[in-house]
Coordinates of C-alpha atoms in Angstrom, one line a residue:
Chain A
G1 CA 159.7 109.2 30.6
A2 CA 159.9 107.3 27.4
V3 CA 162.5 109.1 24.7
V4 CA 161.6 108.9 20.7
S5 CA 164.7 110.3 18.6
Q6 CA 164.7 110.7 15.0
H7 CA 167.5 111.1 12.4
P8 CA 167.9 113.3 10.6
S9 CA 165.5 116.4 11.6
W10 CA 165.6 117.6 8.2
V11 CA 167.1 116.6 4.8
I12 CA 167.0 118.2 1.5
C13 CA 167.6 115.2 -1.4
K14 CA 167.4 115.7 -5.2
S15 CA 164.5 114.5 -7.5
G16 CA 165.5 110.6 -7.7
T17 CA 167.1 109.3 -4.9
S18 CA 166.4 107.8 -2.4
V19 CA 166.6 108.8 1.8
K20 CA 165.9 107.0 4.7
I21 CA 164.7 108.1 8.4
E22 CA 166.1 106.4 11.4
C23 CA 163.7 105.6 14.7
R24 CA 165.1 104.6 17.8
S25 CA 163.0 104.2 20.5
L26 CA 166.2 104.8 23.8
D27 CA 164.8 104.3 27.2
F28 CA 162.5 101.3 26.3
Q29 CA 161.7 98.8 24.1
A30 CA 159.4 99.4 21.1
T31 CA 157.0 96.7 19.8
T32 CA 155.7 98.4 17.4
M33 CA 156.6 101.6 15.9
F34 CA 154.4 103.6 13.8
W35 CA 155.2 106.2 10.3
Y36 CA 153.2 109.1 9.8
R37 CA 153.5 111.7 7.6
Q38 CA 151.8 115.3 7.8
F39 CA 151.3 118.3 5.6
P40 CA 151.0 121.5 6.6
K41 CA 148.7 122.5 8.5
Q42 CA 147.2 118.4 7.9
S43 CA 146.7 116.6 10.9
L44 CA 148.8 113.1 11.5
M45 CA 148.5 110.6 8.3
L46 CA 149.0 107.0 9.8
M47 CA 151.3 105.7 7.2
A48 CA 152.5 101.8 8.2
T49 CA 152.1 100.5 11.8
S50 CA 155.2 98.2 12.3
N51 CA 156.0 94.7 14.0
E52 CA 159.4 93.9 15.1
G53 CA 160.6 91.1 12.9
S54 CA 157.9 90.9 11.0
K55 CA 156.8 92.9 7.8
A56 CA 154.8 96.7 8.1
T57 CA 151.1 97.0 7.6
Y58 CA 151.2 99.5 5.1
E59 CA 147.7 101.7 5.2
Q60 CA 145.6 102.0 2.2
G61 CA 147.5 104.4 -0.9
V62 CA 151.2 104.2 0.9
E63 CA 153.4 102.8 -1.7
K64 CA 154.7 100.2 -0.3
D65 CA 157.5 99.4 -2.7
K66 CA 158.0 103.7 -2.5
F67 CA 158.5 103.8 1.6
L68 CA 160.1 100.7 2.6
I69 CA 160.2 100.3 6.7
N70 CA 162.3 98.5 8.5
H71 CA 161.7 96.8 12.3
A72 CA 165.1 95.4 13.0
S73 CA 165.6 95.4 16.4
L74 CA 163.3 96.4 19.6
T75 CA 164.8 99.8 19.6
L76 CA 165.5 101.0 16.2
S77 CA 163.1 101.3 12.8
T78 CA 163.5 102.9 9.5
L79 CA 162.1 104.2 6.8
T80 CA 163.3 104.3 3.2
V81 CA 161.6 106.9 0.6
T82 CA 162.3 105.4 -2.7
S83 CA 163.4 107.7 -5.7
A84 CA 162.2 110.5 -4.0
H85 CA 159.9 113.0 -6.0
P86 CA 158.5 116.0 -5.2
E87 CA 155.4 114.9 -4.0
D88 CA 157.2 113.4 -1.8
S89 CA 158.3 116.5 0.8
S90 CA 156.4 116.2 4.2
F91 CA 156.8 116.1 7.8
Y92 CA 157.6 112.6 8.7
I93 CA 157.4 111.5 11.9
C94 CA 157.8 108.5 13.8
S95 CA 156.1 106.7 17.2
A96 CA 156.7 103.8 19.9
R97 CA 155.0 101.9 21.6
E98 CA 156.1 99.6 24.4
G99 CA 153.0 97.3 24.2
G100 CA 151.2 95.5 26.7
E101 CA 148.7 97.0 28.4
T102 CA 150.3 100.2 27.3
Y103 CA 149.0 102.2 24.3
E104 CA 150.5 104.8 24.7
Q105 CA 152.3 106.4 21.6
Y106 CA 156.1 108.3 22.0
F107 CA 156.8 110.6 19.2
G108 CA 159.7 111.5 17.5
P109 CA 160.9 114.8 16.9
G110 CA 159.8 114.3 13.0
T111 CA 162.0 114.6 10.2
R112 CA 161.4 117.7 7.1
L113 CA 161.6 116.4 4.4
T114 CA 162.5 118.6 1.0
V115 CA 163.0 117.4 -2.5
T116 CA 164.0 119.7 -5.1
Chain B
G1 CA 133.2 105.2 9.0
Q2 CA 135.1 106.2 11.9
N3 CA 135.5 109.7 12.7
I4 CA 136.6 112.1 15.0
D5 CA 135.6 116.1 15.0
Q6 CA 136.9 118.6 16.7
P7 CA 136.8 122.4 16.0
T8 CA 138.9 124.1 13.2
E9 CA 140.4 126.8 15.1
M10 CA 140.0 128.5 18.3
T11 CA 141.0 131.7 19.6
A12 CA 140.8 132.3 23.8
T13 CA 143.3 135.6 25.9
E14 CA 145.9 135.0 27.9
G15 CA 145.2 134.2 32.0
A16 CA 141.3 132.8 30.7
I17 CA 140.2 129.5 30.8
V18 CA 139.1 127.2 27.3
Q19 CA 137.2 124.4 26.4
I20 CA 137.7 122.4 23.0
N21 CA 135.8 119.8 22.6
C22 CA 136.2 116.4 20.7
T23 CA 133.3 114.1 19.8
Y24 CA 133.4 110.9 18.5
Q25 CA 132.0 107.3 16.0
T26 CA 134.3 104.4 16.0
S27 CA 134.1 101.0 15.8
G28 CA 134.9 100.1 19.7
F29 CA 136.2 101.9 21.8
N30 CA 139.5 101.6 24.5
G31 CA 139.9 105.1 25.6
L32 CA 140.8 108.6 23.9
F33 CA 144.0 110.0 23.7
W34 CA 144.5 113.9 24.2
Y35 CA 148.1 115.5 22.2
Q36 CA 149.8 119.2 22.3
Q37 CA 151.0 119.6 18.8
H38 CA 153.5 123.3 18.1
A39 CA 153.9 124.4 14.9
G40 CA 156.6 121.9 13.2
E41 CA 157.1 119.9 16.3
A42 CA 156.1 116.0 16.7
P43 CA 152.9 116.0 19.4
T44 CA 153.7 115.2 22.7
F45 CA 151.4 113.3 25.0
L46 CA 148.4 115.9 27.4
S47 CA 146.0 112.7 28.8
Y48 CA 144.9 109.5 28.5
N49 CA 140.6 109.0 29.2
V50 CA 139.5 105.3 29.2
L51 CA 136.6 105.6 31.7
D52 CA 133.5 108.3 31.8
G53 CA 134.8 111.4 34.3
L54 CA 137.4 114.1 34.2
E55 CA 140.6 113.8 34.9
E56 CA 142.5 116.7 36.1
K57 CA 146.4 117.2 35.3
G58 CA 148.0 120.6 36.7
R59 CA 146.3 123.2 33.9
F60 CA 145.1 120.8 31.9
S61 CA 141.9 118.5 32.6
S62 CA 140.4 116.0 30.1
F63 CA 137.0 114.8 29.8
L64 CA 135.1 111.9 28.8
S65 CA 131.8 110.3 28.4
R66 CA 131.4 107.4 26.5
S67 CA 127.8 107.5 26.5
K68 CA 127.4 110.3 23.9
G69 CA 131.2 109.8 22.7
Y70 CA 132.5 112.9 24.3
S71 CA 135.6 114.1 25.1
Y72 CA 137.2 117.9 26.3
L73 CA 140.0 118.5 27.3
L74 CA 140.3 122.3 29.8
L75 CA 143.1 124.6 29.3
K76 CA 143.0 126.4 32.7
E77 CA 145.1 130.5 33.2
L78 CA 146.0 130.4 29.6
Q79 CA 149.1 131.3 28.6
M80 CA 150.9 132.2 25.0
K81 CA 153.2 128.6 25.3
D82 CA 149.7 126.9 25.2
S83 CA 149.2 128.0 21.5
A84 CA 149.8 125.2 19.4
S85 CA 147.2 122.4 17.9
Y86 CA 145.7 120.0 20.3
L87 CA 144.4 116.3 18.9
C88 CA 142.0 113.7 20.0
A89 CA 142.7 109.9 19.1
V90 CA 140.5 107.1 20.3
L91 CA 142.1 103.3 20.4
D92 CA 139.3 102.0 18.1
S93 CA 138.4 98.3 18.7
N94 CA 141.6 96.8 16.9
Y95 CA 144.0 99.2 19.6
Q96 CA 144.7 101.2 16.2
L97 CA 145.1 105.2 17.1
I98 CA 141.7 107.3 15.1
W99 CA 143.2 111.0 14.8
G100 CA 141.3 114.0 14.4
A101 CA 141.8 117.0 12.1
G102 CA 143.5 119.1 15.8
T103 CA 142.2 122.3 17.1
K104 CA 144.4 124.9 16.2
L105 CA 144.5 126.6 19.3
I106 CA 145.0 130.8 19.2
I107 CA 146.3 133.1 22.5
K108 CA 146.1 136.4 22.6
P109 CA 146.9 138.3 25.6

């Protein structure tokens, strides 16, 4: 089956620093990748959708200058949390879709970010 | 607006059967997904329904009625490892996934 990896699986950083999270589709080409965040006991919240080679589309209320998304290739997307604050602490999950007639999203294992 | 409703929490007994319902009101419909999510982990795909009817896959089955805006996930022969959250998501007219808040299923021995 389709496998999506995420790195790192967890990270602790200090306020004001930036953190980069990588999302890779290992055995398929992902025309579209999605970034979600999830707070404890809550559902997934879509942050942005990115298509390879184009700018990401951010959901309402998500600051694009704070959450930088780059989808440079068909197998890699990155999310950079800039100038992190404690309220950015969350579980960040990426997913990838092959495209065409396939709409299933394959999820990465998630990254737990803690900002101190 | 777009809305997906599912119960917040359900409890069932090991070995029994449980049905998790999902109702939706979305702008267009291009299919409905069920995902399983264990605490602290990412969701994993369970099923996809785009036509009315029941799809069976081992212990899990998923049903869809497009006219009623309704789906359910049926879990049989419950095992302790089935304790998880079950997420219902609808693919709308823009092929965007709209997520429900999830149903936390607690299995008791």
